[in-house]
Amino acid sequence: MGVGGGPRTVVVIGAGVVGLSTAWFLQERGVEVTVVDRDGVAAGASWGNAGWISPGLAIPLNEPGVLKYGLRSLLDPRAPLHVPASPDVRLWSFLTRFAANCTWRSWNRAVRANLAFNEECLEAFDVLTSNGVEAPTIKAPIIAAFENVRQATGLLHELRRIDGSGLKIDYTALDGDALREQMPQLSSRVRAGVRLDDQRYVDPGRFTHSLAEAVVARGAVIRSGFRVTGVHEETGGLAVRSGAGETVVADAVVLATGAWLNGLGASWGVRVPVRAGRGYSFTVPTEQPVPGPVYLPAVRVACTPYQGGLRVAGTMEFRDADAPLDRARIDAIIASARPLLSGVAWDGLTDAWVGPRPVTPDGRPLVGATNAPGRFVAGGHGMWGLTHGPVTGRMLAEQITTGKQPAALRDFDPVR
């Protein structure tokens, strides 16, 4: 162990943005880090997401309206929220718990719990990009677009609730013409919208790889193709073992495997289920440059400038994390977004992707110490793993090295 009883060495399992951020901030505190991943850097949900760093929209999924919407659309393969017919008892148990948390009381608790993360997330990104992470964060408002004022009312109510929780959000309601002046990709069917200021976006794959390069430059080793089968106590620390018989020994271990977190976490006392809420994305060319992110809340689609075109992301599909991409889900996104966007070459689609976002039933992630000595977890951020990844890593690194739980992590206790 290190000075003051903190660990000198840590193995981080998972090379996504949460795991790599934890590694970086552990290094900042003088800890020697090894990162292992069954596939490689950004192989899970960190590559193909919308890339938003959006504290203003980091809204818990368990909003009561989602339950009403979900019950109507659950088995519709074209709906943004979809659960394929399945005999998976654990999945239906999870959905039952999720439904029980679709109340204003539970939602407000999740909003308050996430307040510190939302307040500090941009600063955490700035720390990284000022100290070796070369991928930039780009400042831009997010334009939320609707076909009519009635549709916009729901988002405005949510923003007022968030504002009432203590997080200051700067937003402005706009009509369709004003929206199109700022976002030429919006079609004439868009009649109302909201502009959220002080938001940012990144190329998520590039950012995560840049973060990995910075971690390696600071002395870490990243081992890809390392499928962890167990963590065991042995003389000198905790042994992290792979299916190929490899072993890495360290003083402490961080599990940051996203939708696969329960695989190891359950044996460490993590009882909260984490399920894959799979999101899809793809890239399409546009006639004009895209000035910033576009949100289409009514159809649950997020669009972001990406490599000269537009990355289009959407859906929440509760299916096995490792299931193959379902092309019908891509087609459903196109069908829902096409009427609201113009100047988009849908036939030029490339980079079709699916990734498993880790969802908890109560809208709160799992970050902190487990019941097993020296074992920590970080995951369950739902759609906001990128936004909250760096601040998660910074706060967890503090807990690991000091042995004291930051106040901001109390509601995220993994063994709650």
Short mmCIF file of C-alpha atoms in Angstrom, two decimals:
data_model
loop_
_atom_site.label_atom_id
_atom_site.label_comp_id
_atom_site.label_asym_id
_atom_site.label_seq_id
_atom_site.Cartn_x
_atom_site.Cartn_y
_atom_site.Cartn_z
CA MET A 1 0.00 0.00 0.00
CA GLY A 2 1.07 3.57 -0.53
CA VAL A 3 1.60 6.49 1.78
CA GLY A 4 -1.37 6.96 4.09
CA GLY A 5 -2.65 3.48 3.42
CA GLY A 6 -3.87 4.14 -0.13
CA PRO A 7 -3.03 1.71 -2.93
CA ARG A 8 0.18 2.09 -4.90
CA THR A 9 -1.08 -0.06 -7.77
CA VAL A 10 -4.55 -0.44 -9.31
CA VAL A 11 -5.96 -2.56 -12.12
CA VAL A 12 -8.83 -0.92 -14.00
CA ILE A 13 -11.06 -3.41 -15.82
CA GLY A 14 -12.61 -1.63 -18.78
CA ALA A 15 -11.04 0.73 -21.35
CA GLY A 16 -14.02 2.97 -21.98
CA VAL A 17 -14.23 6.63 -21.01
CA VAL A 18 -15.19 5.85 -17.37
CA GLY A 19 -12.39 3.35 -16.80
CA LEU A 20 -9.74 5.44 -18.56
CA SER A 21 -10.80 8.60 -16.70
CA THR A 22 -10.44 6.74 -13.42
CA ALA A 23 -7.00 5.56 -14.51
CA TRP A 24 -5.93 9.11 -15.43
CA PHE A 25 -7.04 10.64 -12.13
CA LEU A 26 -5.45 7.78 -10.17
CA GLN A 27 -2.19 8.55 -11.95
CA GLU A 28 -2.64 12.19 -10.96
CA ARG A 29 -2.55 10.95 -7.36
CA GLY A 30 0.63 8.95 -7.87
CA VAL A 31 -0.91 5.50 -8.42
CA GLU A 32 0.57 3.01 -10.89
CA VAL A 33 -2.20 1.76 -13.18
CA THR A 34 -2.78 -1.17 -15.50
CA VAL A 35 -5.91 -1.13 -17.70
CA VAL A 36 -7.31 -4.39 -19.09
CA ASP A 37 -10.18 -4.87 -21.52
CA ARG A 38 -11.64 -7.93 -23.20
CA ASP A 39 -11.60 -6.16 -26.59
CA GLY A 40 -9.77 -2.84 -26.55
CA VAL A 41 -10.07 0.92 -26.10
CA ALA A 42 -13.58 2.33 -26.71
CA ALA A 43 -14.90 -1.07 -27.80
CA GLY A 44 -18.20 -0.72 -25.91
CA ALA A 45 -20.52 2.28 -25.56
CA SER A 46 -17.71 4.86 -25.75
CA TRP A 47 -17.21 4.86 -29.52
CA GLY A 48 -20.48 5.37 -31.34
CA ASN A 49 -22.53 7.54 -28.98
CA ALA A 50 -23.71 11.04 -29.85
CA GLY A 51 -20.66 12.62 -28.20
CA TRP A 52 -22.60 15.18 -26.18
CA ILE A 53 -21.10 16.71 -23.06
CA SER A 54 -24.42 18.06 -21.95
CA PRO A 55 -25.06 18.76 -18.26
CA GLY A 56 -28.24 20.56 -19.30
CA LEU A 57 -29.72 17.37 -20.75
CA ALA A 58 -28.29 14.75 -18.38
CA ILE A 59 -31.82 13.91 -17.29
CA PRO A 60 -32.55 10.56 -15.58
CA LEU A 61 -34.30 8.04 -17.80
CA ASN A 62 -36.91 7.13 -15.15
CA GLU A 63 -39.12 10.17 -15.79
CA PRO A 64 -42.78 9.19 -15.18
CA GLY A 65 -43.77 9.95 -18.77
CA VAL A 66 -41.33 7.31 -19.99
CA LEU A 67 -43.36 4.61 -18.27
CA LYS A 68 -46.58 5.69 -19.99
CA TYR A 69 -44.78 5.96 -23.32
CA GLY A 70 -42.98 2.67 -22.80
CA LEU A 71 -46.11 0.68 -22.08
CA ARG A 72 -47.56 1.84 -25.41
CA SER A 73 -44.44 1.11 -27.45
CA LEU A 74 -42.56 -1.65 -25.63
CA LEU A 75 -43.13 -4.42 -28.18
CA ASP A 76 -43.17 -2.18 -31.27
CA PRO A 77 -39.90 -2.87 -33.17
CA ARG A 78 -40.08 0.61 -34.71
CA ALA A 79 -40.46 2.49 -31.41
CA PRO A 80 -37.51 4.38 -29.85
CA LEU A 81 -37.96 2.35 -26.65
CA HIS A 82 -38.06 -1.36 -27.47
CA VAL A 83 -37.93 -4.69 -25.66
CA PRO A 84 -37.90 -7.70 -27.98
CA ALA A 85 -40.16 -10.56 -26.92
CA SER A 86 -37.98 -12.66 -24.64
CA PRO A 87 -38.28 -15.21 -21.82
CA ASP A 88 -35.40 -13.46 -19.98
CA VAL A 89 -36.66 -13.44 -16.39
CA ARG A 90 -33.86 -11.15 -15.19
CA LEU A 91 -34.72 -8.58 -17.85
CA TRP A 92 -38.38 -8.49 -16.90
CA SER A 93 -37.43 -8.28 -13.22
CA PHE A 94 -35.23 -5.28 -14.09
CA LEU A 95 -38.02 -3.62 -16.06
CA THR A 96 -40.41 -4.14 -13.14
CA ARG A 97 -37.96 -2.36 -10.83
CA PHE A 98 -37.44 0.36 -13.42
CA ALA A 99 -41.20 0.90 -13.70
CA ALA A 100 -41.46 1.15 -9.90
CA ASN A 101 -38.88 3.97 -10.03
CA CYS A 102 -40.74 5.94 -12.72
CA THR A 103 -42.14 8.34 -10.13
CA TRP A 104 -41.44 12.01 -9.53
CA ARG A 105 -40.02 11.15 -6.10
CA SER A 106 -37.45 8.72 -7.51
CA TRP A 107 -36.74 10.94 -10.52
CA ASN A 108 -36.16 14.00 -8.32
CA ARG A 109 -33.80 11.99 -6.11
CA ALA A 110 -31.80 10.97 -9.18
CA VAL A 111 -31.71 14.58 -10.40
CA ARG A 112 -30.41 15.81 -7.03
CA ALA A 113 -27.89 12.96 -6.84
CA ASN A 114 -26.52 13.88 -10.27
CA LEU A 115 -26.30 17.58 -9.42
CA ALA A 116 -22.62 17.55 -8.39
CA PHE A 117 -21.68 15.53 -11.48
CA ASN A 118 -23.49 17.98 -13.75
CA GLU A 119 -21.96 21.00 -12.02
CA GLU A 120 -18.39 19.68 -12.27
CA CYS A 121 -18.38 17.62 -15.47
CA LEU A 122 -17.14 20.39 -17.80
CA GLU A 123 -14.31 21.26 -15.43
CA ALA A 124 -13.22 17.62 -15.33
CA PHE A 125 -13.01 17.58 -19.13
CA ASP A 126 -10.98 20.80 -19.04
CA VAL A 127 -8.51 19.22 -16.62
CA LEU A 128 -7.97 16.35 -19.06
CA THR A 129 -7.68 18.46 -22.22
CA SER A 130 -5.30 20.88 -20.48
CA ASN A 131 -3.01 18.06 -19.43
CA GLY A 132 -2.28 15.77 -22.33
CA VAL A 133 -5.62 14.66 -23.78
CA GLU A 134 -5.39 16.18 -27.24
CA ALA A 135 -8.93 15.61 -28.56
CA PRO A 136 -10.82 18.90 -28.15
CA THR A 137 -14.21 19.55 -26.64
CA ILE A 138 -16.28 21.85 -28.84
CA LYS A 139 -18.58 24.47 -27.35
CA ALA A 140 -21.97 24.74 -29.01
CA PRO A 141 -25.63 25.05 -28.04
CA ILE A 142 -27.88 22.04 -28.43
CA ILE A 143 -30.98 22.74 -30.50
CA ALA A 144 -34.05 20.71 -29.48
CA ALA A 145 -36.61 20.70 -32.29
CA PHE A 146 -40.34 19.87 -32.31
CA GLU A 147 -43.20 19.85 -34.79
CA ASN A 148 -45.34 22.02 -32.53
CA VAL A 149 -45.35 24.02 -29.31
CA ARG A 150 -47.28 21.33 -27.43
CA GLN A 151 -44.44 18.84 -27.93
CA ALA A 152 -41.90 21.39 -26.68
CA THR A 153 -43.84 21.87 -23.44
CA GLY A 154 -42.67 18.55 -21.99
CA LEU A 155 -38.98 19.41 -22.35
CA LEU A 156 -39.54 22.90 -20.95
CA HIS A 157 -41.22 21.40 -17.88
CA GLU A 158 -38.28 19.02 -17.37
CA LEU A 159 -35.79 21.89 -17.69
CA ARG A 160 -37.71 23.91 -15.10
CA ARG A 161 -37.63 20.93 -12.75
CA ILE A 162 -33.87 20.57 -13.28
CA ASP A 163 -33.48 24.31 -12.72
CA GLY A 164 -35.42 23.96 -9.48
CA SER A 165 -33.01 21.25 -8.30
CA GLY A 166 -30.19 23.79 -8.19
CA LEU A 167 -28.50 23.29 -11.58
CA LYS A 168 -28.63 26.50 -13.57
CA ILE A 169 -29.48 25.86 -17.23
CA ASP A 170 -29.52 28.63 -19.81
CA TYR A 171 -32.18 27.91 -22.42
CA THR A 172 -34.39 29.86 -24.80
CA ALA A 173 -37.63 28.85 -26.52
CA LEU A 174 -37.61 29.60 -30.27
CA ASP A 175 -40.03 29.32 -33.17
CA GLY A 176 -39.34 27.32 -36.32
CA ASP A 177 -37.93 30.19 -38.42
CA ALA A 178 -35.49 31.23 -35.70
CA LEU A 179 -34.43 27.61 -35.28
CA ARG A 180 -33.74 27.16 -39.01
CA GLU A 181 -31.62 30.31 -39.04
CA GLN A 182 -29.36 28.64 -36.49
CA MET A 183 -29.70 25.06 -37.78
CA PRO A 184 -30.26 24.83 -41.56
CA GLN A 185 -30.71 21.04 -41.37
CA LEU A 186 -34.15 21.46 -39.75
CA SER A 187 -37.09 20.96 -42.12
CA SER A 188 -40.18 23.14 -42.51
CA ARG A 189 -42.12 20.71 -40.28
CA VAL A 190 -40.22 22.02 -37.27
CA ARG A 191 -42.35 24.77 -35.73
CA ALA A 192 -40.94 25.08 -32.20
CA GLY A 193 -37.81 24.36 -30.22
CA VAL A 194 -35.46 25.11 -27.39
CA ARG A 195 -31.81 26.22 -27.53
CA LEU A 196 -29.68 25.03 -24.62
CA ASP A 197 -26.54 27.10 -24.23
CA ASP A 198 -23.19 26.29 -22.58
CA GLN A 199 -23.11 22.69 -23.84
CA ARG A 200 -20.30 20.88 -25.68
CA TYR A 201 -19.64 17.88 -27.88
CA VAL A 202 -16.73 15.69 -28.93
CA ASP A 203 -15.85 12.94 -31.35
CA PRO A 204 -16.30 10.26 -28.66
CA GLY A 205 -14.10 7.61 -30.23
CA ARG A 206 -11.29 10.06 -30.86
CA PHE A 207 -11.61 11.48 -27.36
CA THR A 208 -11.49 8.06 -25.69
CA HIS A 209 -8.47 6.98 -27.74
CA SER A 210 -6.74 10.27 -26.97
CA LEU A 211 -7.44 9.69 -23.28
CA ALA A 212 -5.95 6.19 -23.59
CA GLU A 213 -2.83 7.63 -25.23
CA ALA A 214 -2.46 10.13 -22.39
CA VAL A 215 -2.79 7.38 -19.78
CA VAL A 216 -0.11 5.33 -21.54
CA ALA A 217 2.16 8.39 -21.87
CA ARG A 218 1.93 8.79 -18.08
CA GLY A 219 3.22 5.26 -17.54
CA ALA A 220 0.21 2.95 -17.66
CA VAL A 221 -0.05 -0.32 -19.54
CA ILE A 222 -3.26 -1.09 -21.49
CA ARG A 223 -3.78 -4.78 -22.23
CA SER A 224 -6.40 -5.57 -24.87
CA GLY A 225 -7.86 -9.03 -25.38
CA PHE A 226 -7.79 -9.60 -21.62
CA ARG A 227 -11.10 -11.26 -20.74
CA VAL A 228 -11.29 -11.21 -16.94
CA THR A 229 -12.60 -14.41 -15.36
CA GLY A 230 -12.06 -13.53 -11.71
CA VAL A 231 -10.35 -11.43 -9.05
CA HIS A 232 -8.78 -13.33 -6.17
CA GLU A 233 -6.85 -12.44 -3.04
CA GLU A 234 -3.30 -13.68 -2.90
CA THR A 235 -0.09 -12.74 -1.17
CA GLY A 236 0.85 -9.26 -2.30
CA GLY A 237 -2.60 -8.07 -3.35
CA LEU A 238 -5.49 -8.88 -5.67
CA ALA A 239 -4.88 -11.08 -8.69
CA VAL A 240 -6.90 -10.27 -11.81
CA ARG A 241 -6.98 -13.33 -14.04
CA SER A 242 -7.94 -13.82 -17.65
CA GLY A 243 -9.39 -16.79 -19.48
CA ALA A 244 -6.04 -17.23 -21.22
CA GLY A 245 -4.28 -17.73 -17.89
CA GLU A 246 -2.76 -14.24 -17.64
CA THR A 247 -2.56 -12.56 -14.24
CA VAL A 248 -2.09 -8.96 -13.12
CA VAL A 249 -1.61 -8.27 -9.41
CA ALA A 250 -2.38 -4.94 -7.74
CA ASP A 251 -3.40 -3.41 -4.41
CA ALA A 252 -6.90 -2.52 -5.66
CA VAL A 253 -9.21 -3.17 -8.61
CA VAL A 254 -11.76 -0.94 -10.35
CA LEU A 255 -14.54 -2.58 -12.35
CA ALA A 256 -15.69 -0.25 -15.15
CA THR A 257 -17.24 -2.67 -17.62
CA GLY A 258 -20.49 -0.83 -18.33
CA ALA A 259 -23.40 -3.09 -19.17
CA TRP A 260 -21.35 -6.15 -18.11
CA LEU A 261 -20.74 -4.79 -14.59
CA ASN A 262 -22.91 -7.35 -12.75
CA GLY A 263 -20.82 -10.24 -14.05
CA LEU A 264 -18.09 -9.64 -11.47
CA GLY A 265 -19.81 -7.01 -9.35
CA ALA A 266 -22.52 -9.34 -8.04
CA SER A 267 -19.95 -11.41 -6.14
CA TRP A 268 -18.67 -8.19 -4.54
CA GLY A 269 -22.06 -7.27 -3.09
CA VAL A 270 -23.44 -5.17 -5.97
CA ARG A 271 -27.15 -6.00 -5.94
CA VAL A 272 -28.46 -3.22 -8.19
CA PRO A 273 -28.96 -4.70 -11.67
CA VAL A 274 -27.30 -3.04 -14.66
CA ARG A 275 -28.84 -3.80 -18.04
CA ALA A 276 -27.85 -2.93 -21.59
CA GLY A 277 -30.02 -0.13 -22.98
CA ARG A 278 -28.57 -0.45 -26.47
CA GLY A 279 -28.22 2.64 -28.60
CA TYR A 280 -27.68 2.78 -32.36
CA SER A 281 -25.85 5.31 -34.50
CA PHE A 282 -24.67 5.94 -38.05
CA THR A 283 -23.17 8.75 -40.13
CA VAL A 284 -24.75 10.50 -43.14
CA PRO A 285 -23.47 13.25 -45.47
CA THR A 286 -25.13 16.69 -45.42
CA GLU A 287 -25.46 19.38 -48.07
CA GLN A 288 -24.32 22.10 -45.66
CA PRO A 289 -21.97 22.01 -42.66
CA VAL A 290 -23.78 21.19 -39.43
CA PRO A 291 -23.21 24.01 -36.90
CA GLY A 292 -23.92 22.00 -33.75
CA PRO A 293 -25.90 19.21 -32.09
CA VAL A 294 -29.60 18.70 -32.82
CA TYR A 295 -32.01 16.91 -30.49
CA LEU A 296 -35.33 15.48 -31.68
CA PRO A 297 -36.99 14.57 -28.36
CA ALA A 298 -40.32 13.40 -29.77
CA VAL A 299 -38.56 10.58 -31.64
CA ARG A 300 -35.63 10.20 -29.18
CA VAL A 301 -32.94 11.00 -31.77
CA ALA A 302 -29.68 12.91 -31.18
CA CYS A 303 -27.61 14.33 -34.05
CA THR A 304 -24.05 15.65 -33.90
CA PRO A 305 -21.53 17.12 -36.39
CA TYR A 306 -19.13 14.26 -37.14
CA GLN A 307 -16.21 14.08 -39.56
CA GLY A 308 -17.78 16.46 -42.07
CA GLY A 309 -21.23 14.89 -41.87
CA LEU A 310 -23.88 14.14 -39.28
CA ARG A 311 -23.84 11.36 -36.71
CA VAL A 312 -27.41 10.26 -36.00
CA ALA A 313 -28.02 8.31 -32.79
CA GLY A 314 -31.10 6.95 -31.10
CA THR A 315 -33.24 4.18 -29.59
CA MET A 316 -33.18 2.43 -26.24
CA GLU A 317 -33.26 -1.29 -26.92
CA PHE A 318 -33.24 -3.63 -23.94
CA ARG A 319 -31.49 -6.66 -25.39
CA ASP A 320 -28.42 -8.73 -24.56
CA ALA A 321 -25.33 -6.52 -24.61
CA ASP A 322 -23.53 -8.77 -27.10
CA ALA A 323 -26.43 -9.30 -29.52
CA PRO A 324 -25.70 -8.32 -33.14
CA LEU A 325 -26.84 -5.07 -34.71
CA ASP A 326 -30.47 -5.10 -35.83
CA ARG A 327 -30.71 -3.18 -39.11
CA ALA A 328 -34.44 -2.64 -38.53
CA ARG A 329 -33.53 -0.32 -35.64
CA ILE A 330 -31.40 1.83 -37.97
CA ASP A 331 -34.27 1.97 -40.47
CA ALA A 332 -36.64 3.04 -37.68
CA ILE A 333 -34.35 5.94 -36.71
CA ILE A 334 -34.21 7.10 -40.33
CA ALA A 335 -37.98 6.89 -40.73
CA SER A 336 -38.56 8.97 -37.59
CA ALA A 337 -35.88 11.61 -38.24
CA ARG A 338 -36.24 12.06 -42.01
CA PRO A 339 -39.37 14.30 -41.87
CA LEU A 340 -37.67 16.69 -39.42
CA LEU A 341 -34.34 17.09 -41.23
CA SER A 342 -33.44 18.40 -44.68
CA GLY A 343 -30.30 18.35 -46.79
CA VAL A 344 -29.34 14.92 -45.43
CA ALA A 345 -28.19 12.14 -47.80
CA TRP A 346 -29.76 9.17 -46.04
CA ASP A 347 -28.67 6.78 -48.81
CA GLY A 348 -25.03 7.60 -48.02
CA LEU A 349 -25.22 5.99 -44.57
CA THR A 350 -21.95 4.64 -43.14
CA ASP A 351 -20.58 3.55 -39.74
CA ALA A 352 -23.71 1.71 -38.58
CA TRP A 353 -23.07 0.85 -34.91
CA VAL A 354 -24.77 -0.48 -31.80
CA GLY A 355 -23.48 -0.08 -28.25
CA PRO A 356 -24.74 -1.17 -24.83
CA ARG A 357 -25.41 1.77 -22.50
CA PRO A 358 -25.47 0.59 -18.86
CA VAL A 359 -28.84 1.41 -17.27
CA THR A 360 -29.86 1.11 -13.61
CA PRO A 361 -33.51 0.90 -12.47
CA ASP A 362 -33.35 4.00 -10.26
CA GLY A 363 -31.54 6.44 -12.57
CA ARG A 364 -28.42 6.56 -10.40
CA PRO A 365 -25.04 5.09 -11.37
CA LEU A 366 -22.93 2.78 -9.21
CA VAL A 367 -19.69 4.45 -8.14
CA GLY A 368 -17.57 3.56 -5.13
CA ALA A 369 -16.39 0.77 -2.84
CA THR A 370 -18.04 -2.64 -2.69
CA ASN A 371 -18.31 -5.15 0.14
CA ALA A 372 -15.15 -6.86 -1.07
CA PRO A 373 -11.95 -5.20 0.25
CA GLY A 374 -9.97 -3.34 -2.39
CA ARG A 375 -12.66 -3.73 -5.07
CA PHE A 376 -14.46 -0.70 -6.53
CA VAL A 377 -16.97 -0.21 -9.33
CA ALA A 378 -17.86 2.64 -11.68
CA GLY A 379 -20.76 2.25 -14.09
CA GLY A 380 -24.49 2.42 -14.68
CA HIS A 381 -24.51 5.96 -16.09
CA GLY A 382 -27.14 5.16 -18.71
CA MET A 383 -26.99 7.60 -21.62
CA TRP A 384 -24.62 9.96 -19.80
CA GLY A 385 -21.45 7.88 -19.45
CA LEU A 386 -19.48 10.28 -21.65
CA THR A 387 -20.77 13.43 -19.96
CA HIS A 388 -20.12 12.04 -16.47
CA GLY A 389 -17.11 9.81 -17.21
CA PRO A 390 -14.26 12.19 -16.29
CA VAL A 391 -15.94 13.57 -13.14
CA THR A 392 -16.71 10.00 -12.07
CA GLY A 393 -13.05 9.09 -12.46
CA ARG A 394 -11.91 12.11 -10.50
CA MET A 395 -14.25 11.46 -7.54
CA LEU A 396 -13.61 7.72 -7.46
CA ALA A 397 -9.84 8.25 -7.56
CA GLU A 398 -10.24 10.47 -4.49
CA GLN A 399 -12.14 7.76 -2.63
CA ILE A 400 -9.67 5.02 -3.60
CA THR A 401 -6.60 6.95 -2.52
CA THR A 402 -7.98 8.55 0.65
CA GLY A 403 -10.37 5.87 1.85
CA LYS A 404 -13.05 8.55 2.30
CA GLN A 405 -16.26 8.62 0.30
CA PRO A 406 -16.87 12.04 -1.30
CA ALA A 407 -20.28 13.43 -0.38
CA ALA A 408 -21.22 13.49 -4.06
CA LEU A 409 -20.91 9.69 -4.25
CA ARG A 410 -23.17 8.80 -1.31
CA ASP A 411 -26.29 8.33 -3.46
CA PHE A 412 -24.27 6.23 -5.91
CA ASP A 413 -23.18 3.62 -3.36
CA PRO A 414 -22.79 0.37 -5.34
CA VAL A 415 -24.09 -1.79 -2.47
CA ARG A 416 -27.22 0.28 -1.80
#
